[in-house]
Coordinates of C-alpha atoms in Angstrom, one line a residue:
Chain I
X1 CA 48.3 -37.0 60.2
X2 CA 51.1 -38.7 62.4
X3 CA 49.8 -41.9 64.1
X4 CA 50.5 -42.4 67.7
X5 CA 53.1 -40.9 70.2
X6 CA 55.3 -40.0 67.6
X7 CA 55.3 -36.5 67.2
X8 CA 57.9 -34.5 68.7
X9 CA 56.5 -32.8 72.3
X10 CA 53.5 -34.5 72.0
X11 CA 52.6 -36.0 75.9
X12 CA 54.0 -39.2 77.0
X13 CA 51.5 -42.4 77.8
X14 CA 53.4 -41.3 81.5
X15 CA 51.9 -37.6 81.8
X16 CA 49.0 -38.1 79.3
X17 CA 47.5 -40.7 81.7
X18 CA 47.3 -38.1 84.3
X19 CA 44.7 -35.8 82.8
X20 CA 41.6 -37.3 84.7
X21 CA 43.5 -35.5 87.9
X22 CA 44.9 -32.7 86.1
X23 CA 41.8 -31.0 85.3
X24 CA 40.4 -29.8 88.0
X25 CA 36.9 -28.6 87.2
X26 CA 34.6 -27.9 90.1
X27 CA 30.9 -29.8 90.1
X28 CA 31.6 -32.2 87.8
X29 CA 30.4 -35.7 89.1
X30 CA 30.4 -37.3 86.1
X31 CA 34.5 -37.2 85.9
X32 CA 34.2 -38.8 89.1
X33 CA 32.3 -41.4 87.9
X34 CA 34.5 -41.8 85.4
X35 CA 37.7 -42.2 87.4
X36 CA 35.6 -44.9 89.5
X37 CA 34.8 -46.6 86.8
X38 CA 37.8 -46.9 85.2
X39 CA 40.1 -47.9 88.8
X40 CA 36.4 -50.0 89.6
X41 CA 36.6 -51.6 85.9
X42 CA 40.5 -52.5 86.7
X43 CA 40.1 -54.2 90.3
X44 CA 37.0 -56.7 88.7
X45 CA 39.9 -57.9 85.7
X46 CA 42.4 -58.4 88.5
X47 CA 39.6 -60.4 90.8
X48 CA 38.5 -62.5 87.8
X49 CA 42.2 -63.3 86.8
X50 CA 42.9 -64.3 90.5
X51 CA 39.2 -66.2 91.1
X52 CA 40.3 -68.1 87.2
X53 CA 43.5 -69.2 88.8
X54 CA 41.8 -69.9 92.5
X55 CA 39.7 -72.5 90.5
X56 CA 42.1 -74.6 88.6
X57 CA 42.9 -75.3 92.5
X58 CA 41.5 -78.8 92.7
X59 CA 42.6 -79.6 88.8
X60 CA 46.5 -78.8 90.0
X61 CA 46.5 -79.5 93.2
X62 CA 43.6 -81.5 94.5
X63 CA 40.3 -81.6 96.0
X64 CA 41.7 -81.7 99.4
X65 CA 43.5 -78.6 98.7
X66 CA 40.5 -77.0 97.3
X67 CA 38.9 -77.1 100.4
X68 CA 41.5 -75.9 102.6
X69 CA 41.5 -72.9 100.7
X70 CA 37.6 -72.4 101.5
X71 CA 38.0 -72.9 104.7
X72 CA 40.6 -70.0 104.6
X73 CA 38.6 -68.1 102.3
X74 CA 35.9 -67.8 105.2
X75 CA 38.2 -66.8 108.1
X76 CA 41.1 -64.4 106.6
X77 CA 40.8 -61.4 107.0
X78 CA 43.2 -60.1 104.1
X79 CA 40.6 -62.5 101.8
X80 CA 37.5 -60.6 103.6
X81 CA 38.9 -57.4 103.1
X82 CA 40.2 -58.2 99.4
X83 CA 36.5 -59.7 98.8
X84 CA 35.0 -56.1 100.3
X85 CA 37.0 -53.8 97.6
X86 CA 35.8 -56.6 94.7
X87 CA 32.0 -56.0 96.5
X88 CA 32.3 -52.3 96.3
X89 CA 34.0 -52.3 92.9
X90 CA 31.1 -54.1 91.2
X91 CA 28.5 -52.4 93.2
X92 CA 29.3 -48.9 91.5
X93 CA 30.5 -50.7 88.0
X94 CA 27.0 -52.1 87.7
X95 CA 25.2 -49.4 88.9
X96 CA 27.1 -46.8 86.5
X97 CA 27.1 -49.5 83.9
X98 CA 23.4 -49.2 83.6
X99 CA 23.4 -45.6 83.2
X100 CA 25.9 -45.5 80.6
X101 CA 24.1 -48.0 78.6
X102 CA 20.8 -45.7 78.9
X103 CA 23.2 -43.0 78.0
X104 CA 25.2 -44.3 75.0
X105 CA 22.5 -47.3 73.2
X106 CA 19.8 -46.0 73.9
X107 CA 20.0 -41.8 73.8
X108 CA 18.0 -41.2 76.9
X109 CA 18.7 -39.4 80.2
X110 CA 21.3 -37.1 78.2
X111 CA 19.2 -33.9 77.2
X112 CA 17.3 -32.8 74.2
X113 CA 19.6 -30.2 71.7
X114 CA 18.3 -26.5 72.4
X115 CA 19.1 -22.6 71.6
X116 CA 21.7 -21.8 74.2
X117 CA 20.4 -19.3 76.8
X118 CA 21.6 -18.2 80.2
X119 CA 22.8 -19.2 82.6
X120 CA 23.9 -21.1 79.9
X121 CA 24.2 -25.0 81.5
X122 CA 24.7 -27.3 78.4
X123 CA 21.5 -30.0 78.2
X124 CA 24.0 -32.8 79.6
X125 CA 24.3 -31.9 83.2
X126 CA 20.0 -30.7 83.1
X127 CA 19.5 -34.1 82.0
X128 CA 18.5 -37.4 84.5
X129 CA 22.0 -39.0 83.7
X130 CA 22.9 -36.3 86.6
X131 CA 20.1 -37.1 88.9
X132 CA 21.0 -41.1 88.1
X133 CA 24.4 -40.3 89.3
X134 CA 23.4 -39.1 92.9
X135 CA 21.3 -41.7 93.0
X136 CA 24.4 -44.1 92.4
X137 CA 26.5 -41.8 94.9
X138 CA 23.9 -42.6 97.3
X139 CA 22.7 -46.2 97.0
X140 CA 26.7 -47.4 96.9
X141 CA 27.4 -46.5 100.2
X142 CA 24.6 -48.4 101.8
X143 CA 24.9 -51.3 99.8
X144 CA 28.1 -51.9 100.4
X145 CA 28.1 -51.5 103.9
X146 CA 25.6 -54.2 103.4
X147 CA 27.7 -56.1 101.7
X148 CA 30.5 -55.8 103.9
X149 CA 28.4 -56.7 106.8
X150 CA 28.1 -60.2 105.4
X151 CA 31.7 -60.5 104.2
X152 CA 32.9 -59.7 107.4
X153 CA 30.2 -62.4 109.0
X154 CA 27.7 -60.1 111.1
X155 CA 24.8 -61.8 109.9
Chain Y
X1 CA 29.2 -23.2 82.0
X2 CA 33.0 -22.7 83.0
X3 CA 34.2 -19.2 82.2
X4 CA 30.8 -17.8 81.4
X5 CA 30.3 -15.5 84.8
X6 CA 28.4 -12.4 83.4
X7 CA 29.0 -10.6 86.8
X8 CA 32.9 -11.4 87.4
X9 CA 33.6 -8.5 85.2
X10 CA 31.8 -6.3 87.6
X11 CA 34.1 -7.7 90.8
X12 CA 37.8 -6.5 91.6
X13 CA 40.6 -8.9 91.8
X14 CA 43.3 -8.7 93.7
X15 CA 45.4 -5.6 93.6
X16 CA 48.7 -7.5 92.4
X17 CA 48.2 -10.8 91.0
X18 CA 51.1 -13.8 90.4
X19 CA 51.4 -15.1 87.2
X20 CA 52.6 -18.6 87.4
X21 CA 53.4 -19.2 83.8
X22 CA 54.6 -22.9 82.3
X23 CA 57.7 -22.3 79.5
X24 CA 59.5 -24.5 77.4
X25 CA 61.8 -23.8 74.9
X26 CA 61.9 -26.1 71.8
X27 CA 66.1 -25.7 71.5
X28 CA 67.1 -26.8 75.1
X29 CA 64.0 -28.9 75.5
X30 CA 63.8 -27.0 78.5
X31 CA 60.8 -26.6 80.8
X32 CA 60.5 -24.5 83.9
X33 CA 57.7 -22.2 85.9
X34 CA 58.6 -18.7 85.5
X35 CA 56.5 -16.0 88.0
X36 CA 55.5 -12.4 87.0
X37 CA 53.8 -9.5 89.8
X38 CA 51.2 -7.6 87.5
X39 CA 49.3 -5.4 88.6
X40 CA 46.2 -5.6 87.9
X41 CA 42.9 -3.5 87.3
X42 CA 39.0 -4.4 86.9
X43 CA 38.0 -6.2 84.1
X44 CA 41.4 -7.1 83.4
X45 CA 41.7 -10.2 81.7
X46 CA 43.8 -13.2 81.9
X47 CA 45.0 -12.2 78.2
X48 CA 45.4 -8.5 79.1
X49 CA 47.8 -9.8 82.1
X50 CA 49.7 -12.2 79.2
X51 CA 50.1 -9.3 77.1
X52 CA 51.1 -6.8 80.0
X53 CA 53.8 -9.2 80.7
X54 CA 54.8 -9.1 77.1
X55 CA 54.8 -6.0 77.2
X56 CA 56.8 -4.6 80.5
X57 CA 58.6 -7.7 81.6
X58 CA 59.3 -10.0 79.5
X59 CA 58.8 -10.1 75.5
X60 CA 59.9 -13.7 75.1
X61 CA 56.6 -15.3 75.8
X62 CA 55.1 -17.0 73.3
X63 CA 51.2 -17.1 72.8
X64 CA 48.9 -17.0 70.2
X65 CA 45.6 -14.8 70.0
X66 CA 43.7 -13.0 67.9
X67 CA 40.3 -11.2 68.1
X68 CA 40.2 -10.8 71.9
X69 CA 36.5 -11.2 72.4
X70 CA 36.1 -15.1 72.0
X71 CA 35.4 -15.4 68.9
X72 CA 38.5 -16.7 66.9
X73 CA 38.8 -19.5 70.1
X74 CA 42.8 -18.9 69.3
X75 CA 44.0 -17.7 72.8
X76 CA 42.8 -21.5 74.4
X77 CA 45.0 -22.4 77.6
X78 CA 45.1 -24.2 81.2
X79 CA 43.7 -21.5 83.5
X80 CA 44.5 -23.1 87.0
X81 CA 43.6 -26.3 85.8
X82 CA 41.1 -25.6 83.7
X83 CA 40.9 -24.9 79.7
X84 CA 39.6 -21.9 79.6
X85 CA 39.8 -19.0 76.9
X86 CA 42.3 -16.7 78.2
X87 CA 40.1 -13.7 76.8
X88 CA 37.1 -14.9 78.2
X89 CA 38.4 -15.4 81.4
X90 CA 38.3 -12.7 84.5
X91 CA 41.0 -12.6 86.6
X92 CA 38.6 -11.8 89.5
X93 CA 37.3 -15.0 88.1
X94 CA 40.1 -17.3 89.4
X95 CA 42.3 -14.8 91.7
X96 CA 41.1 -13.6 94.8
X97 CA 42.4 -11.8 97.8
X98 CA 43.3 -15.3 99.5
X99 CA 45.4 -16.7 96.9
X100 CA 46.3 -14.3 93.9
X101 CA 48.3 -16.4 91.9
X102 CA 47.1 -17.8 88.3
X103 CA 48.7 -20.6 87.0
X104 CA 48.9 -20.6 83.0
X105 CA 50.2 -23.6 81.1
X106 CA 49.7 -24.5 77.4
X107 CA 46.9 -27.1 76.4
X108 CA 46.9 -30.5 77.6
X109 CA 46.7 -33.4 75.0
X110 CA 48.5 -31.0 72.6
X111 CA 52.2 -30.9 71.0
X112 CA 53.8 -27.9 72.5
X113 CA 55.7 -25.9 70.2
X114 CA 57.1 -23.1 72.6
X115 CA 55.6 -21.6 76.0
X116 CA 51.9 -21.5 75.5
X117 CA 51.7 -22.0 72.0
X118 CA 50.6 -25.6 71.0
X119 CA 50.4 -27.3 67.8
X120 CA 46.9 -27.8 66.3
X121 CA 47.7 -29.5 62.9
X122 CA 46.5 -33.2 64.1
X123 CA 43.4 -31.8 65.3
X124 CA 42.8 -29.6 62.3
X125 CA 43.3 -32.9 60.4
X126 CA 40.8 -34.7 62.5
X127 CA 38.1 -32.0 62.2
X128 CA 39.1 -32.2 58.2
X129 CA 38.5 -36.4 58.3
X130 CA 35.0 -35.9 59.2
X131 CA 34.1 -33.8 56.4
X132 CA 32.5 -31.0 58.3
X133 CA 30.9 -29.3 55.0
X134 CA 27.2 -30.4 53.0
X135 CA 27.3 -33.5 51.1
X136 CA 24.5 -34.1 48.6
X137 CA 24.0 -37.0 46.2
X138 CA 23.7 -34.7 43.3
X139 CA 27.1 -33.5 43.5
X140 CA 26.4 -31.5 39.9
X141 CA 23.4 -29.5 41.0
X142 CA 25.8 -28.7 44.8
X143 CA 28.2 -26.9 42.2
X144 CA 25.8 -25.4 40.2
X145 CA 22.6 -24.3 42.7
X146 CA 19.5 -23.6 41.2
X147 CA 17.5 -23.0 44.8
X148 CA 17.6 -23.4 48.7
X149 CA 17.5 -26.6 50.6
X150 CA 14.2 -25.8 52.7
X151 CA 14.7 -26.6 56.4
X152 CA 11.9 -26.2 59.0
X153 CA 13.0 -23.8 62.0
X154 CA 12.3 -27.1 63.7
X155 CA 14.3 -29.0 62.5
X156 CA 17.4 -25.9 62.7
X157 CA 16.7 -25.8 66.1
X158 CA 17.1 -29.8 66.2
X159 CA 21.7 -28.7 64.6
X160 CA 21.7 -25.6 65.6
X161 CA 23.6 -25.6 69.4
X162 CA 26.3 -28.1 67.5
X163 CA 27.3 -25.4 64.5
X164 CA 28.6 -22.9 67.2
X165 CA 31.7 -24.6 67.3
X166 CA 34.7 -22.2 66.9
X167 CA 37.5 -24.6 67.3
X168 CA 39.6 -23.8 70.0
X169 CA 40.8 -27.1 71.2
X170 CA 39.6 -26.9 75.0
X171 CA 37.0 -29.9 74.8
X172 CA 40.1 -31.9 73.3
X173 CA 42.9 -30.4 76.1
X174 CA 39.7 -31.7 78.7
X175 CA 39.2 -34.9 77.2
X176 CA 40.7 -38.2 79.0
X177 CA 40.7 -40.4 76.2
X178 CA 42.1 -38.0 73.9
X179 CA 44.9 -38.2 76.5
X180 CA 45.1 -41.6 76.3
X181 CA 44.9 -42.0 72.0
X182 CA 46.3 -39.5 70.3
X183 CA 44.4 -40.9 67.1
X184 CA 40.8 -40.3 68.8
X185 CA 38.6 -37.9 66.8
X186 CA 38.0 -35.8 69.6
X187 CA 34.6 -34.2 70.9
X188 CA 35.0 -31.4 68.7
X189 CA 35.2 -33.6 65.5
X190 CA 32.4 -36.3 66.5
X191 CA 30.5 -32.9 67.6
X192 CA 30.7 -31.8 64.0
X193 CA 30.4 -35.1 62.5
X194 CA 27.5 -35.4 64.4
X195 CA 26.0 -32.4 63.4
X196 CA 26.2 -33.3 60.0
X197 CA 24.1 -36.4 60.5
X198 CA 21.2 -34.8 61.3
X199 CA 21.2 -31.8 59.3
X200 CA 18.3 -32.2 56.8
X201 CA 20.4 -31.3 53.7
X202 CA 23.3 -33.5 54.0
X203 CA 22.9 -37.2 52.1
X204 CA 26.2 -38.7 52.9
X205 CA 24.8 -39.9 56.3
X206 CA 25.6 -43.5 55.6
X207 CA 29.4 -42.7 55.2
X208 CA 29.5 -40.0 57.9
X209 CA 28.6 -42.5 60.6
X210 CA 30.8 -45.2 59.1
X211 CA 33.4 -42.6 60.1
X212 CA 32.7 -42.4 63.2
X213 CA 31.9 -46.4 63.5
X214 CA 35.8 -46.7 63.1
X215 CA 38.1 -47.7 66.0
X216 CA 39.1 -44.3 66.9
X217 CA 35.9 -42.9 66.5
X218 CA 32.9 -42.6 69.2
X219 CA 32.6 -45.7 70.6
X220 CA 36.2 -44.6 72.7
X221 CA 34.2 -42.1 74.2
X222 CA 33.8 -43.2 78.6
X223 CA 31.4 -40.1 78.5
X224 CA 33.6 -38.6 81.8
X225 CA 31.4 -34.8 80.0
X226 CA 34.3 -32.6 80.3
X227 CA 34.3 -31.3 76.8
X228 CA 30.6 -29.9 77.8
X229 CA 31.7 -28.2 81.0
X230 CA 34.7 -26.4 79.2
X231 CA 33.1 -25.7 76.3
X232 CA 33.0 -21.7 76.1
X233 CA 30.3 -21.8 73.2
X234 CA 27.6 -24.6 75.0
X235 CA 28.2 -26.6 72.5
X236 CA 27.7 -30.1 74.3
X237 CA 29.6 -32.3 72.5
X238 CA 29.3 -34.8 75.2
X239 CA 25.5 -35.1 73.9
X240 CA 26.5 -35.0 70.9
X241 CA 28.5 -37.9 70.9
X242 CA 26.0 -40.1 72.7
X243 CA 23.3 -38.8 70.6
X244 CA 25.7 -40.4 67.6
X245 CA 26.2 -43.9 69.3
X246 CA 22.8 -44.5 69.7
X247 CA 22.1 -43.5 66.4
X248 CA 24.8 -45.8 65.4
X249 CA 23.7 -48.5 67.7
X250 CA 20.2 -48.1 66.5
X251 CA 21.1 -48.2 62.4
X252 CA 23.2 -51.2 62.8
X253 CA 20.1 -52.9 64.3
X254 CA 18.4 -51.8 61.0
X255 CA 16.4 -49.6 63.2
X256 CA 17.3 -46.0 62.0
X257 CA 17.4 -44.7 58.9
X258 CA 17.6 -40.8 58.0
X259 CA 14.0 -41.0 56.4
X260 CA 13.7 -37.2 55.3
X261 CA 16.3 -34.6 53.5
X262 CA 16.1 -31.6 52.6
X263 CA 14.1 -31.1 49.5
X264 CA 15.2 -28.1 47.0
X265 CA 13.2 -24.8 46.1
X266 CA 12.0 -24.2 43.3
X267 CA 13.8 -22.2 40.9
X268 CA 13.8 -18.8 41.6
X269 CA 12.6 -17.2 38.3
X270 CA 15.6 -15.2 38.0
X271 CA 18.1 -17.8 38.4
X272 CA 21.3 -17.2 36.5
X273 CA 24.1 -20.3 36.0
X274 CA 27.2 -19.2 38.6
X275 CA 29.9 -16.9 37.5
X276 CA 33.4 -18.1 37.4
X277 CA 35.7 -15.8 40.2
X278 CA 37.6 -13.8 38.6
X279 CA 41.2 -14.8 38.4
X280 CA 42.0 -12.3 41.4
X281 CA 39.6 -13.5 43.5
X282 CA 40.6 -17.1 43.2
X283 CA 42.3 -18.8 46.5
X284 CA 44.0 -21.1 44.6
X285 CA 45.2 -21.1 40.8
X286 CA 42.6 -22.7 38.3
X287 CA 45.2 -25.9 37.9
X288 CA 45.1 -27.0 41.0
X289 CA 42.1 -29.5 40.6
X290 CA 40.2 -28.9 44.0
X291 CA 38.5 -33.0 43.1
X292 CA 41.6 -34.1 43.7
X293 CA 43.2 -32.8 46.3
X294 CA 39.9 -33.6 48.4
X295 CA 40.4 -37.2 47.6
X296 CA 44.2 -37.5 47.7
X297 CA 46.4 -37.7 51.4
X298 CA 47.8 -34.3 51.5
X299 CA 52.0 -35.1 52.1
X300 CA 54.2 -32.7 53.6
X301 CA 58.3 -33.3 54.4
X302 CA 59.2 -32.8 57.9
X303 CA 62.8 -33.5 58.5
X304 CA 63.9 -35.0 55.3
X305 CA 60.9 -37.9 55.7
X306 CA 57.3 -37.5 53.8
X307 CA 54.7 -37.4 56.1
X308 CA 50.9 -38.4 55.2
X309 CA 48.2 -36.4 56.5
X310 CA 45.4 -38.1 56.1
X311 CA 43.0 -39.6 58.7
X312 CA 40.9 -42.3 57.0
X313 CA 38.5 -44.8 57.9
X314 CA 40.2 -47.6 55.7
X315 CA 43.9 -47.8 56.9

């Protein structure tokens, strides 16, 4: 078998990585979640790699400078709004987290095997995983309002 | 679930339908959209308009396709976006009188060869690394049977959705990771690996999920349960491959353990030792040692350089 990229016409890294929007199959929620995941997953390793840097602050610069910065951190809006997408972000990565772990370690919420039969809807999307997932899709939104409502210092 | 519409068969599509098909040409390297007007009748397929177009218009599309009726999984492609079976797939299905045009590009996550014809040899090799056949300890009494393995109907019923696989590739055109590593098994092969594992007769379970414990195997599944939707034979391989980390997740906690196999029947009293094939009848010539070749990376010369097709767990 030919490792990798290397054989001739096979997809580049460029197009390949555009297959979550490419297929376009209708009713699928779990694709979505996957997508969110994935973008959700990338913003938290951005935040922690700017939140490792933010607190070396009083190491490299000082104590003094160290709390400047919180005092900006508090009245910013680019900061708020930066620290709303990181709330949001870990708000669905936990949540979906949880329902992948059920999923993948432990084998539950995905089905039971069975003689296909019409209307022919594979065990997967019968299963609570789905149910999980609207639950997700609704709880999110409402927490994170939440969340942005003490971000944003309404409380 | 996708494709499988009992009553679009029954509904017209639109009287003249556009046919929006994706070429390349391996020579130029060329790659272009290429329209076709075909008119169209009920019950018309998205193959019948394919081979229509072959037919009348233009004879230099390339496809592939065989039995017509879904059964060979040969004639796989991207149906507006979807991987679909173009024989399976009523143009009333995905045309209508709004917007009659049908979109038709070669599988994704697969080396095009020309038009829509891709190239399945890496994922023939991938189903091939999982050993999809029965594996049993006593590899003496496998070659020379003297009963049946006895499985319950239960425990069929348990395998049974995962061995109507026929290969076509659309689970693995659908798959994002696939996308992403071109060395991932695939849903198809972890379906089939996974199938393996709990059938009652096989032994080698132990080695089967070592397989797929390697770093291209299940645990790159992100479950994003594609494969299932596309999948024209409900297969579910997207159970299948959670079914297989938790099996996996459980055994390496010492947990799980495949605690019964299938046991043999007795010997039926007119059991008779196997007859060799006749020479005719033999697929390949009584040197070629079959041991061997199963055991040995199959090497084939592609432009002047030796190429090793093999997909192991060790390199």
């Amino acid at each position: 078998m030919s490792k990798g990229r290397a054989k001739e016409n096979r997809p580049g890294l460029l197009r390949a990585s555009l297959n979550p929007w490419l297929v376009r199959v209708e009713d699928h929620p779990e694709r979505l979640a996957f997508v969110l995941h994935r973008v959700t997953g990338v913003i938290i390793i951005a935040y922690l790699l700017l939140h490792i840097i933010v607190t070396n602050t009083p190491a490299r610069a000082g104590w003094e400078a160290w709390d400047q910065l919180m005092e900006q951190f508090g009245t910013n809006i680019v900061n708020q709004v930066g620290e709303f997408i990181v709330a949001g972000s870990v708000l669905f990565h936990g949540m979906n987290g949880i329902r992948l772990l059920l999923a993948e370690f432990f084998g539950v919420c995905i089905g039971r095997p069975e003689k296909p039969k019409p209307p022919y809807i594979p065990p997967t999307y019968r299963a609570c995983q789905r149910q999980l997932l609207y639950l997700i899709f609704a709880v999110w939104p409402i927490l994170w309002v939440f969340a942005g409502l003490l971000i944003f210092g309404v409380f | 679930m996708v494709g499988i519409d009992p009553k679009a068969a029954t509904r017209t599509p639109p009287k003249t339908v556009v046919f929006r098909v994706k070429r390349y040409n391996p020579k130029s390297g060329r790659e272009w959209w290429q329209e076709y007007k075909v008119e169209t009748h009920r019950g018309m397929t998205v193959l019948d308009a394919l081979l229509k177009i072959k037919e009348e218009k233009d004879h230099t599309v390339v496809m592939r396709y065989s039995c017509r009726m879904g059964v060979c999984g040969s004639c796989g492609m991207v149906i507006n976006g979807v991987p679909r079976l173009a024989c399976q797939t009523q143009i009333a299905e995905v045309a209508d009188e709004g917007n009659p045009v049908v979109t038709v590009e070669p599988l994704y996550n697969f080396p095009v060869v020309r038009d829509l014809l891709t190239d399945f040899t890496d994922f023939f090799e991938k189903h091939r690394s999982v050993k999809p056949y029965l594996l049993r300890k006593d590899r003496e009494e496998q070659e020379e049977p003297r009963g049946q393995y006895l499985v319950s109907p239960e425990e069929h019923a348990l395998m049974y959705e995962f061995t109507l696989c026929i290969s076509c590739g659309l689970c693995y055109a659908a798959c994002p990771v696939a996308a992403i590593d071109p060395d991932y098994l695939g849903p198809q092969a972890l379906g089939y690996l996974f199938r393996y594992v709990i059938d009652p007769r096989d032994e080698e379970w132990q080695m089967r999920l070592m397989i797929a414990d390697s770093e291209h195997g299940c645990h790159k599944c992100h479950y994003a349960a594609t494969c299932s939707m596309v999948c024209p034979k409900v297969v579910d391989p997207a159970q299948a491959i959670q079914r297989l980390r938790s099996l996996l997740f459980k055994y390496k906690l010492g947990l799980w353990r495949k605690k019964k196999t299938a046991p043999l029947s007795e010997k039926p009293k007119d059991w008779k030792p196997r007859k060799p094939l006749p020479p005719e009848a033999q697929l390949v010539s009584p040197d070629v040692d079959l041991e061997r070749l199963e055991s040995e990376p199959v090497t084939v010369e592609v432009d002047g350089k030796r190429v090793e097709l093999r997909y192991t767990i060790y390199d």
